[in-house]
Amino acid sequence: MTSADTSALLTVRNVSMHFGGLKALNDVSFDVIKGEVLSLIGPNGAGKTTMLKIASGAQAPTTGKIAYKGTQIIGLSADRINRLGIGRTFQAAEIFDTMTVRENVMTGAVAREAGSVASSLLYWGRAKQRVEKLRQIADEALDLVGLGDMADLPAQDLPTGQQRLLGFARIFATGAELLLLDEPGGGLNAVEKTRLIETIRRLRDLGRTVILVEHDMSVIAQVSDRIVVLDQGLKISEGTPEKVKSDPKVIEAYLGTSASTVAPKPQKDQPAFRPVEMEVVDLTVTYGQTVAVDNVSLKLRTGEILTILGANGAGKSSLLKAIAGLEKPAGGTIKLRDKHIAGIPPDKIAALGLCLTPEGRALFPSLSVADNLALGRYVSLKRKRGLLGILALRQEDRDEIDAKREEIYQLFPILKERANQKAGTLSGGQGQMLAIGRSLMNDPSILMLDEPSLGLAPQVIDEILHKLEHLREQGLTLILVEQNASAALRIADRGYVFSSGRISMQGPAQDLLEDPSIRDAYLGGDDANTQTLRVNATQ
Amino acid sequence: MTLHDFRYPAAILALIICYFFGDTYFISLLVIIALHSMAAIGLSLLSGYAGQISLGHAAFYGIGAYTSALIALHIGITPWITIPMSAVIAGIVAWAVGPIMFRLKGHHLAMATLAFGIIVHVALVEMRGITGGPNGMGGIPPLSFFGTPLLFDEDIFPLVWGVVIVMILLSENLIRSPHGFTLRAVGAREHVVPTLGSDTNKSKCLVLIISAVFAAIAGAIYGHYIGYLSPGPFSTTFSVKLLVMVAIGGFSRIWGVVLGVIFVTFLSEWLKPFGNVELLFYGALLIFTMIYCPNGLLSQLGVVASNAARNLRQRTPS
Ligand SMILES: Nc1ncnc2c1ncn2[C@@H]1O[C@H](COP(=O)(O)OP(=O)(O)OP(=O)(O)O)[C@@H](O)[C@H]1O
Ligand SMILES: [Mg+2]
């Protein structure tokens, strides 16, 4: 395709982005044709988000040109570019948490319907009509993504997956013709992903053009017209889905060759005879009037992997937060070995060896990767040496931190490469690795992971899950909350299924994996699709 | 219009009752409360809704007071005209400094507003020829109504509270208008706003101008009401006091801010005998509010009270 091709909506020419010595993008060129869904895929840190940032004006490239409908957009301000018709969502949801769901989306439409300041202050006829119009646009957009019933909720009460859909609705409301979607499927379960796929198709039918960044190959396979593959800043392949997935370079760099990811666990020992590490009895968590966790009881045995499944908003994250002390339970008890921990402050709980890697990773953005990791160690260090011990680190402690950090680097080699980079500038997947690594720094005896696979490339997920099994063999007990249910069940010993704040089903992971009702509700076609793609890829 | 809103008639009724039954001291406090409310409401738009902390808001209050007084004194125009003129001048100053200040964010912005406040205060002190310096300037003509000068607290009371009610109404309108959405979005997550096609700097400058105009009107009325101006009341102390009022009121709650002003004004009356310890106390109060009552001290007290009431009700029937 040449830039003379009139159907090209966006032309990207020789775009490079350098951060010091790092080439996040290296001479990348491609076209986006009006009305298509173009997927941008590649391993973590390949430069996908950077590309979207440049195309939306959030960042200026080192060199290169981008034209939208024939207009050069490099150097224009981000708001200008949006008004030209390009809208971008963020990899993290980035909702306005002081507003309701509807108000969030209404804000998206303001730029086209603002009107004069005077009419806003006086709120005469016109301003009122405008607000009414905004409301209409917002409700349409919310219906499109399936959040219509939640319009009046405070946006911060939505579970992460839905927050991402909200970001999607918000950008749709700007009226942008070209939508840049950064991992809209992150944190969605199989059913919600089906909805997402429908939505993207509907957008295309409405004549909008989409650039989609996504790690879930089943979503990619179902919606893409064409795919561009990036690896370490270079475009390594481009074309139809069929062509791309059989391209050896893509298989090598991204898809991987293993047909089945993790082999299902053989039922070896009976975990029932192991000692109980933690027991939760009748736990209830409420936010105002809504009951997020409703009288839940569960047991965790030493050295097992427990997985908790359930739709977005089922209360899984709230359960983990309550156990970690981040949310005060409204009722019930939590016993860690012999100690009651319900209501104890989170740092005390962490000191007992119970660690949570929260969803959406809470990193220290202005500290380096290495410092973020070191901070993970400070909780146990403070317990041992007191505050003074941290302010003036002893040599042995320093060595201990270095040794532990080395272990994490073995787990995630990219973190070693980026030891001095600020955590805030990491790619989404790199940040997730850092968050997991930081929790491990503290030598927890129980590790709770809330959606560890969020934003990770498929190969990396496999690797991490393998490594979790490995850690378990070394004595770690794990609770895993995952939307990628099939992968989670494969490594887990037991599973609980949550719906509307209650446990609706429980049992050995193997049984849940085979249970037809679970298959329909949480596993979806997801698993099958990924595998077809991989099998095809190996042929 | 939100006039159906029960709070407006309730507030007006309460004011009428105060007007007829309050003693002179009480009425004079209410006038001060009204003047501070005007400035605080503007600051709540700027620092509460749009999230741009200002430590120099007293400057606009001072600019309003001095320009209105100077024009009325030297040119002899009626204060009814010089007050709006001073509001326009303050608006122009805001329009000029806004784009420069809003290049900065967070602490840096707070420092810049602090510097702006100090510069204006120093100017008021040093420009002796015009402002009278630390000695101040007197003989400022009062507002008059059909030939009767509004000299006493009872005379000015309906005017100042009328202005406050209008400002509340305008602010509430702004907040729920399309521009208001952008303001609140800037306060919540600034970096997202450009991706939605709105210019963050424009909307920050807009709210700075509005809040400057509100503060200038308050300052101008104050000057004509007191009849004498010195730089003292327009220092950083007053800026901080305004911010404390806004914080106690809950930052982004227009009516709450008025309650915050009432609270702080009565508190400072009570603290008067202690002299300069006042500022120390505000600092402590601000820190306490920010940590324990992010939605405002008063709304937190409200929550505590309603919880207590519910507990009581639950206990009584059983
Ligand atoms: N400001 C910056 N300074 C230094 N390095 C940066 C900066 N911003 C991004 N990078 C690096 O550039 C590379 C590309 O990042 P980008 O966010 O585009 O990756 P991505 O393809 O979106 O990955 P993911 O799938 O993990 O989200 C990463 O290695 C990242 O660490
Ligand atoms: Mg990314």
PDB file of C-alpha atoms and ligand atoms in Angstrom, chain A residues 48-49 91 182-183 213 427-429, ligand 2:
ATOM      1  CA  LYS A  48       2.647  -0.672  20.972  1.00  0.00           C
ATOM      2  CA  THR A  49       1.498   1.807  23.611  1.00  0.00           C
ATOM      3  CA  GLN A  91      -3.905   0.789  29.135  1.00  0.00           C
ATOM      4  CA  ASP A 182      -5.036  -0.056  24.300  1.00  0.00           C
ATOM      5  CA  GLU A 183      -5.840  -3.511  25.665  1.00  0.00           C
ATOM      6  CA  VAL A 213      -3.675  -3.349  20.888  1.00  0.00           C
ATOM      7  CA  SER A 427       5.294  -0.731  29.559  1.00  0.00           C
ATOM      8  CA  GLY A 428       2.079  -2.227  30.942  1.00  0.00           C
ATOM      9  CA  GLY A 429       3.405  -5.756  30.999  1.00  0.00           C
TER      10      GLY A 429
HETATM   11 MG    MG C   2       1.220  -1.227  26.343  1.00  0.00          MG
END
